[in-house]
Coordinates of C-alpha atoms in Angstrom, one line a residue:
Chain A
M59 CA 36.5 -57.6 19.5
A60 CA 33.4 -56.1 17.2
K61 CA 30.0 -57.7 18.9
T62 CA 29.6 -60.3 15.7
R63 CA 26.0 -61.7 15.6
N64 CA 25.9 -65.6 16.2
E65 CA 24.0 -66.5 13.0
Y66 CA 23.3 -70.4 14.1
L67 CA 20.9 -68.8 17.4
P68 CA 17.4 -68.7 17.1
E69 CA 14.7 -66.5 17.9
K70 CA 11.6 -67.4 19.2
A71 CA 8.4 -67.5 16.8
V72 CA 4.7 -68.5 18.4
I73 CA 3.0 -70.7 15.9
E74 CA -0.4 -69.2 16.0
R75 CA -2.6 -71.0 13.4
I76 CA -2.3 -74.4 11.6
I77 CA -4.5 -75.5 8.4
E78 CA -4.5 -79.0 7.2
E79 CA -4.2 -78.8 3.2
S80 CA -3.5 -82.3 2.6
A81 CA -3.4 -85.6 4.5
D82 CA 0.0 -84.4 5.2
T83 CA 0.6 -81.2 4.9
K84 CA 0.1 -77.9 7.2
T85 CA 0.3 -74.7 7.0
F86 CA 1.6 -73.1 10.0
T87 CA 1.0 -70.0 10.5
L88 CA 4.2 -67.9 12.8
R89 CA 5.2 -64.3 14.2
L90 CA 8.0 -63.9 16.0
V91 CA 8.0 -63.4 20.2
D92 CA 10.2 -60.8 20.8
K93 CA 11.5 -59.1 17.9
G94 CA 9.7 -56.9 15.5
K95 CA 9.8 -59.1 12.9
L96 CA 11.2 -60.8 10.0
S97 CA 10.9 -58.6 6.8
Y98 CA 11.9 -61.3 4.0
K99 CA 10.7 -61.1 0.5
P100 CA 8.5 -63.7 -1.9
G101 CA 11.3 -66.6 -2.8
Q102 CA 13.3 -66.4 0.5
F103 CA 13.4 -69.0 3.4
L104 CA 13.9 -69.4 7.2
M105 CA 15.4 -72.1 8.9
L106 CA 12.5 -73.5 11.2
S107 CA 13.8 -75.0 15.0
L108 CA 12.6 -77.7 16.9
P109 CA 14.7 -78.5 19.3
G110 CA 15.8 -82.0 19.7
Y111 CA 15.2 -82.5 15.8
G112 CA 17.6 -79.7 14.8
E113 CA 16.3 -77.9 11.3
A114 CA 15.2 -77.4 8.1
P115 CA 14.5 -75.1 5.3
F116 CA 11.1 -73.3 4.4
T117 CA 10.8 -70.7 2.3
F118 CA 7.8 -68.2 2.6
A119 CA 4.3 -69.1 1.6
S120 CA 2.9 -65.7 1.8
A121 CA 3.6 -62.7 0.8
P122 CA 5.0 -60.4 3.4
R123 CA 2.1 -58.9 6.1
K124 CA 2.7 -55.6 7.5
D125 CA 1.1 -57.6 10.9
G126 CA 4.8 -59.6 10.8
R127 CA 2.6 -63.1 10.1
F128 CA 4.6 -65.6 7.8
E129 CA 3.0 -69.0 7.0
I130 CA 5.2 -71.9 5.8
S131 CA 3.6 -75.4 4.0
V132 CA 5.4 -77.8 6.1
R133 CA 5.0 -81.5 4.1
R134 CA 5.1 -84.3 7.0
V135 CA 8.2 -86.0 5.5
G136 CA 10.9 -86.7 8.4
S137 CA 11.5 -86.6 12.0
L138 CA 11.2 -83.0 11.9
T139 CA 8.8 -82.7 9.6
E140 CA 6.7 -85.2 12.2
A141 CA 7.9 -83.6 15.5
L142 CA 6.6 -80.3 13.6
H143 CA 2.8 -81.6 12.7
K144 CA 1.8 -82.9 16.1
L145 CA 2.8 -79.3 18.0
K146 CA -0.1 -77.1 18.1
E147 CA -1.8 -73.6 18.4
K148 CA 0.4 -71.3 20.8
D149 CA 3.6 -73.6 20.8
V150 CA 6.5 -72.1 20.4
V151 CA 9.2 -73.0 17.9
G152 CA 12.8 -71.8 16.5
V153 CA 13.2 -69.6 13.3
R154 CA 15.9 -67.7 12.1
G155 CA 16.6 -65.7 8.7
P156 CA 15.4 -65.0 6.2
Y157 CA 18.0 -66.2 4.2
G158 CA 18.9 -66.7 0.1
N159 CA 18.0 -64.3 -2.6
W160 CA 14.6 -63.6 -3.7
F161 CA 12.5 -63.7 -6.6
A162 CA 13.7 -61.2 -9.5
L163 CA 10.6 -58.7 -8.4
E164 CA 12.5 -55.2 -10.0
K165 CA 12.1 -57.6 -13.8
L166 CA 8.8 -58.6 -13.1
K167 CA 6.4 -55.0 -13.4
K168 CA 4.5 -55.0 -16.7
K169 CA 5.5 -58.2 -17.7
D170 CA 3.1 -61.4 -17.6
I171 CA 4.1 -64.6 -15.5
L172 CA 3.6 -67.9 -15.3
F173 CA 4.1 -69.9 -12.7
I174 CA 4.3 -74.2 -12.7
A175 CA 3.6 -75.7 -9.6
G176 CA 3.7 -78.9 -8.7
G177 CA 2.8 -80.3 -5.4
C178 CA 3.9 -78.6 -2.3
G179 CA 5.9 -76.5 -4.7
I180 CA 2.7 -74.6 -4.8
A181 CA 4.3 -73.1 -1.3
P182 CA 7.1 -71.0 -2.3
L183 CA 5.4 -69.4 -4.9
R184 CA 2.0 -69.6 -3.6
S185 CA 4.4 -66.0 -1.6
L186 CA 5.0 -64.5 -4.8
I187 CA 1.8 -65.2 -6.1
Q188 CA 0.0 -63.0 -3.1
Y189 CA 2.2 -60.5 -3.8
V190 CA 1.7 -59.9 -7.8
L191 CA -2.2 -60.3 -7.0
K192 CA -1.9 -57.9 -4.4
N193 CA -0.5 -55.7 -6.6
K194 CA -1.8 -56.3 -9.8
K195 CA -1.9 -53.0 -11.6
N196 CA 1.9 -53.2 -12.0
Y197 CA 1.9 -56.7 -13.7
G198 CA 0.3 -57.8 -16.8
M199 CA -1.2 -61.8 -17.1
V200 CA -1.0 -63.8 -13.9
E201 CA -0.9 -67.4 -14.8
V202 CA -1.1 -70.7 -12.2
I203 CA -0.1 -73.8 -13.8
Y204 CA -0.5 -76.9 -10.6
G205 CA 0.2 -80.2 -10.6
C206 CA -0.9 -82.7 -8.1
R207 CA -1.5 -86.5 -7.2
A208 CA -5.5 -86.4 -6.1
P209 CA -7.8 -83.6 -5.8
K210 CA -7.6 -83.7 -2.3
D211 CA -3.5 -82.8 -2.3
I212 CA -4.4 -79.1 -3.8
F213 CA -3.7 -76.9 -1.2
Y214 CA -4.9 -73.4 -0.3
K215 CA -8.2 -74.5 -2.7
D216 CA -10.0 -71.6 -1.8
E217 CA -7.5 -69.4 -2.1
V218 CA -6.2 -71.2 -5.7
K219 CA -9.6 -70.7 -7.0
A220 CA -9.6 -67.2 -6.9
W221 CA -6.6 -66.4 -8.0
G222 CA -7.9 -67.5 -11.0
Q223 CA -10.9 -65.0 -10.7
S224 CA -8.9 -61.6 -10.4
K225 CA -8.6 -59.8 -14.0
N226 CA -6.1 -61.1 -16.1
S227 CA -6.1 -64.1 -14.6
A228 CA -6.3 -67.7 -14.6
V229 CA -5.1 -70.7 -12.8
H230 CA -5.2 -74.0 -14.3
L231 CA -4.7 -77.4 -12.6
T232 CA -4.1 -81.1 -12.8
V233 CA -3.6 -84.1 -11.0
D234 CA -2.1 -88.0 -11.5
E235 CA -4.4 -89.6 -10.0
P236 CA -8.2 -88.4 -10.5
D237 CA -11.6 -89.0 -8.4
A238 CA -15.1 -89.2 -9.3
A239 CA -15.6 -85.9 -8.9
W240 CA -12.8 -84.6 -10.8
A241 CA -14.1 -82.7 -14.1
G242 CA -10.4 -81.1 -14.5
A243 CA -7.1 -82.4 -16.6
C244 CA -5.3 -85.4 -16.1
G245 CA -1.7 -86.1 -16.2
V246 CA 1.5 -83.9 -15.4
V247 CA 2.0 -80.6 -16.2
C248 CA 3.3 -80.2 -19.3
V249 CA 0.0 -80.9 -20.4
L250 CA -1.7 -78.3 -19.9
L251 CA 0.6 -75.9 -21.3
P252 CA -1.2 -75.6 -24.6
K253 CA -3.8 -73.9 -22.3
I254 CA -1.8 -70.8 -21.4
K255 CA -2.0 -67.3 -23.2
V256 CA 0.7 -65.7 -22.3
N257 CA 3.5 -64.7 -24.4
P258 CA 6.5 -66.8 -24.0
K259 CA 8.5 -64.1 -26.2
T260 CA 7.8 -61.9 -22.8
T261 CA 6.7 -63.9 -20.3
M262 CA 8.3 -64.3 -17.2
V263 CA 8.3 -67.8 -15.5
F264 CA 8.3 -69.9 -12.4
L265 CA 8.8 -73.1 -11.3
C266 CA 9.0 -75.3 -8.2
G267 CA 8.5 -78.8 -7.5
P268 CA 9.2 -82.4 -7.9
S269 CA 13.0 -82.8 -9.4
V270 CA 11.6 -84.2 -11.9
M271 CA 9.0 -81.8 -12.7
V272 CA 11.1 -78.6 -12.8
K273 CA 13.2 -81.2 -14.9
F274 CA 10.5 -81.2 -17.9
A275 CA 8.5 -78.6 -17.8
I276 CA 12.1 -76.4 -18.4
R277 CA 12.1 -78.1 -21.4
D278 CA 8.7 -78.0 -22.3
I279 CA 8.6 -74.1 -22.1
V280 CA 11.8 -73.6 -23.8
K281 CA 10.6 -75.6 -27.1
L282 CA 7.5 -73.0 -26.5
G283 CA 9.8 -70.0 -26.5
F284 CA 10.2 -69.1 -23.6
K285 CA 13.6 -67.0 -22.7
E286 CA 16.3 -69.1 -20.5
Q287 CA 17.0 -65.3 -18.7
N288 CA 13.6 -65.5 -17.8
I289 CA 12.7 -68.8 -16.1
Y290 CA 13.2 -69.0 -12.5
A291 CA 12.9 -72.3 -10.3
S292 CA 13.2 -72.7 -6.8
L293 CA 15.8 -75.3 -6.0
E294 CA 15.5 -78.2 -3.0
R295 CA 18.9 -78.6 -1.6
Y296 CA 19.9 -80.5 1.5
M297 CA 20.8 -77.9 4.1
K298 CA 22.4 -77.6 7.6
C299 CA 22.7 -73.6 8.1
G300 CA 21.6 -71.4 5.4
I301 CA 24.6 -69.1 5.3
G302 CA 26.6 -70.5 2.9
K303 CA 29.0 -72.4 5.8
C304 CA 28.2 -76.4 6.3
G305 CA 28.0 -77.0 2.6
H306 CA 25.6 -79.9 2.4
C307 CA 24.0 -77.5 -0.8
Y308 CA 27.0 -76.2 -2.6
V309 CA 27.3 -77.4 -6.7
K310 CA 30.1 -76.0 -8.0
G311 CA 31.2 -73.2 -6.3
K312 CA 27.4 -71.9 -5.5
Y313 CA 25.6 -72.3 -2.7
V314 CA 22.0 -73.3 -2.9
C315 CA 21.0 -71.4 0.2
T316 CA 23.0 -68.1 -0.7
D317 CA 22.9 -67.6 -4.1
G318 CA 20.2 -69.1 -4.3
P319 CA 17.7 -70.9 -4.0
N320 CA 16.1 -69.4 -6.5
F321 CA 18.4 -70.1 -10.2
S322 CA 17.4 -68.7 -13.7
Y323 CA 17.3 -71.5 -16.0
A324 CA 20.6 -69.8 -17.8
E325 CA 22.3 -70.1 -14.8
M326 CA 21.1 -73.6 -13.5
K327 CA 23.0 -74.6 -16.8
K328 CA 26.1 -73.1 -16.3
L329 CA 26.1 -75.1 -13.3
G330 CA 25.0 -78.1 -15.2
I331 CA 21.9 -78.9 -12.6
E332 CA 18.9 -79.6 -14.8
S333 CA 16.7 -78.9 -11.1
Chain B
M1204 CA 61.1 -55.6 7.6
E1205 CA 64.3 -56.9 10.1
K1206 CA 64.6 -59.9 10.9
L1207 CA 65.7 -61.3 14.3
F1208 CA 67.5 -63.4 15.9
I1209 CA 66.6 -66.2 19.0
T1210 CA 68.7 -68.5 21.1
K1211 CA 67.4 -72.6 21.5
E1212 CA 67.4 -71.3 25.8
N1213 CA 65.9 -68.2 25.0
L1214 CA 63.3 -69.7 22.9
K1215 CA 62.3 -71.4 26.0
V1216 CA 62.3 -68.6 28.0
L1217 CA 60.0 -66.9 25.4
I1218 CA 58.0 -70.6 25.2
A1219 CA 57.5 -70.0 29.3
S1220 CA 56.5 -66.7 29.4
L1221 CA 53.5 -67.0 26.7
K1222 CA 52.3 -69.9 28.1
K1223 CA 51.7 -67.5 31.3
D1224 CA 49.8 -65.6 28.9
C1225 CA 47.2 -67.8 27.2
A1226 CA 44.6 -70.7 28.3
E1227 CA 46.3 -73.1 26.0
F1228 CA 49.8 -73.7 24.7
I1229 CA 49.3 -75.5 21.2
A1230 CA 52.4 -77.4 19.6
P1231 CA 53.7 -80.0 17.6
R1232 CA 54.6 -83.3 20.3
Y1233 CA 55.2 -87.2 20.7
E1234 CA 52.3 -89.2 20.4
H1235 CA 51.6 -92.7 19.4
L1236 CA 54.7 -94.0 19.3
D1237 CA 56.4 -91.5 16.8
D1238 CA 53.3 -90.1 15.4
I1239 CA 53.4 -85.8 15.8
V1240 CA 50.1 -84.3 17.2
L1241 CA 49.1 -80.6 18.2
G1242 CA 48.1 -81.0 21.8
D1243 CA 47.8 -78.3 24.8
T1244 CA 51.3 -78.2 26.5
K1245 CA 50.8 -75.8 28.9
A1246 CA 50.8 -77.6 31.7
D1247 CA 53.5 -80.6 30.6
G1248 CA 56.3 -79.7 28.9
R1249 CA 55.7 -81.5 26.1
E1250 CA 56.3 -79.5 23.0
L1251 CA 58.8 -79.8 20.7
L1252 CA 61.1 -76.7 19.8
N1253 CA 62.1 -78.1 16.2
Y1254 CA 60.4 -81.2 14.7
E1255 CA 60.8 -83.0 11.3
G1256 CA 57.4 -83.6 9.6
N1257 CA 54.2 -81.9 10.0
S1258 CA 51.8 -83.1 12.7
V1259 CA 49.3 -85.8 11.7
I1260 CA 45.9 -83.1 12.1
S1261 CA 45.9 -79.8 11.3
P1262 CA 45.8 -77.1 13.7
R1263 CA 41.9 -76.3 12.0
A1264 CA 40.8 -79.3 14.0
F1265 CA 40.9 -76.8 17.1
L1266 CA 39.3 -73.8 15.5
L1267 CA 36.5 -76.1 13.6
P1268 CA 36.6 -79.1 16.1
Q1269 CA 35.1 -82.1 15.0
T1270 CA 32.6 -81.6 17.9
E1271 CA 31.1 -78.0 18.9
E1272 CA 28.7 -76.8 21.0
L1273 CA 26.8 -74.3 19.6
F1274 CA 24.8 -73.2 21.7
E1275 CA 22.5 -74.9 24.8
I1276 CA 18.8 -75.8 25.0
K1277 CA 17.9 -74.4 28.2
S1278 CA 14.2 -75.0 27.5
A1279 CA 13.5 -77.7 23.9
K1280 CA 9.9 -77.0 24.5
N1281 CA 9.9 -73.5 24.7
S1282 CA 12.2 -72.6 22.2
E1283 CA 14.8 -71.2 24.5
F1284 CA 18.3 -71.3 24.3
I1285 CA 21.7 -69.7 25.9
A1286 CA 24.5 -68.2 23.7
V1287 CA 27.6 -70.0 24.6
E1288 CA 30.8 -68.1 24.3
D1289 CA 35.3 -69.6 23.4
K1290 CA 37.0 -66.1 24.9
K1291 CA 40.1 -68.9 25.3
K1292 CA 43.2 -67.8 24.1
R1293 CA 45.0 -70.0 22.2
I1294 CA 49.1 -69.1 21.1
F1295 CA 49.3 -72.6 18.2
Y1296 CA 53.4 -72.8 18.0
G1297 CA 55.0 -75.0 15.1
V1298 CA 52.5 -74.5 12.7
R1299 CA 54.0 -75.4 9.3
P1300 CA 53.6 -72.9 6.8
C1301 CA 51.3 -74.8 4.7
D1302 CA 48.6 -75.1 7.7
I1303 CA 48.9 -70.8 8.2
K1304 CA 47.9 -70.5 4.3
A1305 CA 45.0 -73.3 4.7
L1306 CA 43.8 -70.8 7.7
K1307 CA 44.5 -67.6 5.4
L1308 CA 41.9 -69.6 3.4
M1309 CA 39.6 -70.3 5.7
E1310 CA 39.8 -67.0 7.5
E1311 CA 38.3 -65.7 4.1
F1312 CA 36.0 -68.2 4.4
F1313 CA 34.4 -68.3 7.4
I1314 CA 34.6 -64.8 7.7
G1315 CA 34.6 -63.1 4.5
G1316 CA 31.6 -62.7 2.6
E1317 CA 28.0 -62.2 3.8
F1318 CA 27.6 -64.1 6.8
E1319 CA 30.2 -64.6 9.7
D1320 CA 31.1 -67.5 11.2
K1321 CA 31.2 -66.4 14.9
P1322 CA 32.3 -69.9 17.0
Y1323 CA 34.7 -69.9 14.2
K1324 CA 35.9 -65.8 14.3
E1325 CA 36.0 -65.6 17.4
K1326 CA 38.1 -68.1 18.3
F1327 CA 40.5 -67.6 15.5
R1328 CA 40.7 -63.7 16.5
N1329 CA 41.8 -65.0 19.8
S1330 CA 44.7 -66.7 18.6
V1331 CA 48.4 -66.5 17.8
F1332 CA 50.5 -68.4 15.6
I1333 CA 53.6 -68.9 15.8
T1334 CA 55.1 -70.4 12.4
L1335 CA 57.9 -73.0 11.6
S1336 CA 59.1 -73.2 8.7
C1337 CA 60.2 -76.3 6.6
I1338 CA 64.2 -76.9 6.3
K1339 CA 63.1 -80.8 5.1
K1340 CA 60.2 -81.6 3.1
C1341 CA 58.0 -82.7 5.4
S1342 CA 57.0 -86.4 3.8
P1343 CA 57.6 -87.7 0.6
E1344 CA 53.5 -87.3 0.0
S1345 CA 53.9 -83.5 0.6
F1346 CA 54.0 -81.1 -2.2
C1347 CA 54.1 -77.5 -1.0
F1348 CA 56.7 -75.6 -3.0
E1349 CA 54.8 -77.2 -6.2
M1350 CA 51.7 -75.5 -4.7
G1351 CA 52.8 -72.2 -3.6
S1352 CA 52.7 -72.9 0.4
G1353 CA 56.1 -73.6 1.4
P1354 CA 58.9 -74.0 3.0
F1355 CA 58.5 -70.4 3.7
A1356 CA 54.4 -69.3 4.9
K1357 CA 54.3 -65.5 3.0
E1358 CA 51.9 -64.1 5.3
G1359 CA 49.3 -65.5 7.9
F1360 CA 51.5 -66.1 10.9
D1361 CA 52.8 -64.0 13.4
L1362 CA 55.8 -65.1 14.1
Q1363 CA 57.7 -67.0 11.6
L1364 CA 60.7 -69.3 12.8
T1365 CA 63.7 -71.0 10.4
P1366 CA 65.9 -73.3 12.5
L1367 CA 69.2 -72.2 12.2
N1368 CA 72.9 -73.5 13.1
R1369 CA 73.0 -71.7 16.2
G1370 CA 69.2 -70.5 16.6
F1371 CA 66.2 -69.4 14.8
L1372 CA 65.5 -66.7 12.7
V1373 CA 62.7 -64.6 13.0
E1374 CA 60.0 -63.1 10.9
I1375 CA 57.2 -60.7 12.4
G1376 CA 54.6 -61.3 10.1
S1377 CA 51.3 -59.4 11.8
K1378 CA 50.4 -56.8 15.2
K1379 CA 49.9 -60.0 17.4
G1380 CA 53.6 -60.3 16.5
S1381 CA 54.8 -57.0 16.7
Q1382 CA 53.6 -56.9 20.2
V1383 CA 55.1 -60.4 21.2
I1384 CA 58.6 -59.3 20.8
R1385 CA 58.2 -55.8 22.7
K1386 CA 57.2 -57.8 25.4
H1387 CA 60.4 -59.4 25.4
K1388 CA 63.0 -57.6 24.1
K1389 CA 65.8 -58.8 25.8
L1390 CA 64.8 -62.6 24.3
F1391 CA 65.8 -61.7 20.7
S1392 CA 68.8 -60.2 18.9
K1393 CA 69.3 -58.7 15.5
A1394 CA 69.6 -61.9 12.6
K1395 CA 73.7 -61.7 11.5
P1396 CA 73.5 -61.2 6.7
E1397 CA 75.3 -65.1 7.5
D1398 CA 71.8 -66.0 9.1
E1399 CA 70.1 -64.4 5.6
K1400 CA 72.8 -66.6 3.7
E1401 CA 71.9 -70.4 5.7
V1402 CA 68.4 -69.5 5.1
R1403 CA 69.4 -68.7 1.2
T1404 CA 70.6 -72.2 1.3
L1405 CA 68.2 -74.0 2.8
S1406 CA 65.5 -72.1 0.2
L1407 CA 67.7 -73.6 -2.8
N1408 CA 68.1 -77.2 -1.4
F1409 CA 64.2 -77.6 -0.5
T1410 CA 63.4 -76.6 -3.9
K1411 CA 65.7 -78.0 -5.9
G1412 CA 64.6 -80.1 -9.1
K1413 CA 61.0 -78.8 -8.1
K1414 CA 58.7 -76.6 -10.4
R1415 CA 55.7 -74.9 -9.2
I1416 CA 52.0 -76.5 -10.4
N1417 CA 50.8 -73.7 -12.4
Y1418 CA 47.1 -73.8 -10.2
K1419 CA 45.6 -71.7 -12.6
R1420 CA 46.1 -73.4 -15.8
L1421 CA 44.9 -76.7 -14.2
A1422 CA 41.8 -74.4 -12.6
R1423 CA 41.0 -73.8 -16.4
I1424 CA 41.3 -77.7 -17.4
M1425 CA 38.9 -78.8 -14.5
R1426 CA 36.4 -75.7 -15.8
E1427 CA 36.3 -76.6 -19.6
N1428 CA 36.0 -80.2 -18.8
K1429 CA 38.4 -81.6 -20.2
V1430 CA 39.5 -83.6 -17.4
Q1431 CA 39.4 -87.7 -19.1
E1432 CA 35.8 -89.3 -17.7
S1433 CA 37.9 -92.2 -16.8
I1434 CA 40.4 -90.3 -14.4
W1435 CA 37.1 -90.1 -12.0
D1436 CA 35.9 -93.5 -13.0
D1437 CA 39.7 -95.2 -11.3
I1438 CA 39.1 -92.5 -8.8
G1439 CA 35.5 -93.5 -8.2
Q1440 CA 36.3 -97.7 -7.8
R1441 CA 39.8 -96.5 -5.6
C1442 CA 37.8 -94.6 -3.0
V1443 CA 36.3 -96.5 0.1
V1444 CA 34.9 -93.5 1.3
C1445 CA 36.7 -93.8 5.3
S1446 CA 36.9 -90.2 4.7
G1447 CA 40.3 -90.1 5.9
C1448 CA 41.3 -86.6 3.5
V1449 CA 38.2 -85.0 4.8
T1450 CA 39.0 -85.0 8.4
L1451 CA 42.8 -84.5 7.6
C1452 CA 42.7 -81.8 5.3
P1453 CA 43.5 -78.1 6.7
T1454 CA 40.6 -76.7 4.4
C1455 CA 37.6 -78.8 4.6
S1456 CA 35.2 -77.0 6.6
C1457 CA 31.8 -79.3 5.5
F1458 CA 29.9 -79.8 8.6
S1459 CA 26.5 -80.9 9.9
I1460 CA 24.8 -79.9 13.4
Q1461 CA 23.0 -81.8 15.4
D1462 CA 21.0 -81.4 18.7
R1463 CA 22.0 -83.6 21.8
L1464 CA 18.6 -83.1 24.7
S1465 CA 19.0 -85.2 27.9
G1466 CA 15.5 -85.0 29.1
A1467 CA 14.5 -81.4 28.2
Q1468 CA 17.4 -79.7 27.9
G1469 CA 20.4 -80.2 25.9
S1470 CA 22.6 -78.1 23.1
R1471 CA 23.1 -77.8 19.4
F1472 CA 25.9 -79.2 17.9
R1473 CA 28.3 -79.0 14.7
Y1474 CA 30.3 -81.8 14.0
C1475 CA 32.7 -82.0 11.3
D1476 CA 30.7 -83.6 7.9
G1477 CA 32.2 -84.5 4.3
C1478 CA 31.1 -84.5 0.9
V1479 CA 32.9 -88.0 0.0
Y1480 CA 29.5 -89.3 1.8
A1481 CA 27.0 -91.0 -0.3
G1482 CA 24.7 -89.0 2.2
F1483 CA 25.7 -85.7 2.2
T1484 CA 23.1 -84.6 -0.3
R1485 CA 20.0 -87.1 0.7
M1486 CA 16.9 -84.6 1.5
A1487 CA 14.1 -85.6 3.2
G1488 CA 12.4 -88.0 1.3
G1489 CA 15.2 -89.6 0.1
S1490 CA 16.1 -87.8 -2.7
T1491 CA 19.7 -86.9 -3.4
P1492 CA 21.0 -85.0 -6.7
F1493 CA 24.7 -86.1 -6.9
P1494 CA 23.9 -90.2 -6.8
E1495 CA 27.1 -91.9 -7.9
H1496 CA 30.0 -92.3 -6.0
K1497 CA 32.3 -90.5 -8.4
D1498 CA 30.9 -87.3 -8.3
H1499 CA 31.5 -86.7 -5.0
I1500 CA 35.1 -87.3 -5.2
R1501 CA 34.4 -84.6 -8.3
R1502 CA 32.7 -81.7 -6.4
F1503 CA 35.7 -82.2 -3.8
F1504 CA 38.7 -82.1 -6.4
E1505 CA 36.8 -79.2 -8.4
H1506 CA 35.8 -77.2 -5.2
K1507 CA 40.1 -77.1 -4.4
L1508 CA 41.8 -77.2 -7.0
N1509 CA 39.5 -75.2 -9.5
I1510 CA 36.3 -73.4 -7.7
D1511 CA 38.9 -72.1 -4.5
T1512 CA 41.1 -70.7 -7.1
Q1513 CA 38.6 -68.8 -9.1
R1514 CA 37.8 -67.5 -5.9
Y1515 CA 40.4 -67.0 -3.7
G1516 CA 43.2 -66.2 -7.0
V1517 CA 45.1 -69.4 -4.8
S1518 CA 44.3 -73.1 -4.7
S1519 CA 43.0 -74.4 -1.5
C1520 CA 44.7 -77.3 -1.7
V1521 CA 47.7 -76.3 0.0
G1522 CA 49.8 -79.6 -1.1
C1523 CA 50.5 -80.7 3.0
G1524 CA 50.0 -84.9 1.6
R1525 CA 47.6 -85.4 4.1
C1526 CA 45.0 -86.8 2.0
I1527 CA 47.6 -88.8 0.2
Q1528 CA 48.9 -90.5 3.3
T1529 CA 45.8 -91.5 4.7
C1530 CA 44.2 -92.8 1.1
P1531 CA 43.9 -96.8 1.7
G1532 CA 42.9 -97.0 -2.1
N1533 CA 46.4 -94.8 -3.2
I1534 CA 44.4 -92.0 -4.7
S1535 CA 46.8 -88.9 -4.9
I1536 CA 45.2 -85.3 -5.3
R1537 CA 49.0 -84.8 -6.9
K1538 CA 48.5 -87.3 -9.8
F1539 CA 45.4 -86.3 -10.5
I1540 CA 46.5 -83.4 -10.9
E1541 CA 49.5 -84.7 -13.2
Q1542 CA 47.1 -86.8 -15.1
A1543 CA 44.5 -84.0 -15.3
V1544 CA 47.1 -81.4 -16.6
D1545 CA 49.6 -84.2 -19.0
G1546 CA 45.9 -85.9 -20.2
S1547 CA 44.4 -82.1 -21.1

């Protein structure tokens, strides 16, 4: 019998750095302990293992780096994430992957790009944002719309500010619950749509966020003239295996883990889903 | 291929010899009064050479067991794992053609495609399948001929036996099957023309009055959303989420993964799960993309009857009838098919 890799067996990864993004979210910088590096593309995800708690999928939150380090941002929302938040730098976790499809990088060249993120939906998009800003000459205008509950929930604060300061780029922020110091926009991400400068007819859009946000943001940008096949959403589903076998993320014959997690709005409509 | 013949006495000799050559001999036997259940009869010799009906649980239970260890956790803290392997050779005897077709589909699902499922592949590739074709309908609920999976297996078996008056007709379906024959040449003779004639008669008797279901047409009806919503409403109301259907279905493959630790060590297991459960798609934080119960059954039926027909060219409902037999709410996938086709 030919030797088959056991896809379920994780590799060891060490936590090199932990940054608190908000009251309930931390960003972990990881590196494989034994083997070289995970070579992934923006938009793909990994399965993170915490023995005793199981596994959960996390999308890479950083662009691929030469040194093999990668980041994930994790909101404390279940038992595994709760336990992960208790870990310290130098602790070891299990990882396997990368899995899933990646953002359509080849379709992006010379194009304007609009990112729409809600809450921790910024994490999966950050991988691509970092990637295009690093190779900015290959792309047109880059705009980011990012909505959070409150100013204290904004992740990657300094970095987000810097995104808007590179040439031909802009960042628009909004919060639901402003504090006294907040001078920016208030409300859902859609309130920022009138501010964008990119041309709807040719711009590529990437969305990630809570399902209501994705649903309504897509409706609004379609009304503005953005094309269905140019709108991509990174979807979230419960998943156990990441390799198209366990069935949890199945939607009408597609597996969000292997056929996704990134779907164009045209594909989503075929599957009968809005988020 | 040339067909062979084996007497009942010689079949017993063959089985005795095969048992020496395997770790487990999985065969039908009586359990709990009259139930026929597949189990390891290597030691106790309780296997039935021939039987009526079908086993309560399909052979899937041995290839995708209810609970299965994926690997050992040597140190939870340091994420150290030890791979486990299942190299046991299993011989399955008396498997029905519907279940063989199911295994063929499971092989494509678990071993074909982008990723291979190693635990499944290991067990499947180390197994030999000896089919016992059906000379009688196994239950009033079964509709294997209608779904194109019975009464004889067309592929996927290593050897296929058909019970006749004077013994068993033998067909070879694979290299593994030929090897068994070569090793036990003396036990087999050439089939006589009257044996083949008897098979034809059996086949005609079995299929008399039955009509194949056009499952490609059915898939189209489902794809075009032409199934009346009231049918789904009715099914949704009848289902009490006992999960008997997904437990017994020979082509259900959904599983979940969970760790069990005792102190710092333990194992990661997978266990069978089912798409009919309300929590099947529930995410951390509580949101679920499919909150309505009828949609869980819709997803189950659509996967079998529409999506898999598109993907594999055949429906992954093999018509074994187990889900119909077990359902306390009287949901029948067969009746659903008839309603869907008639009502479109």
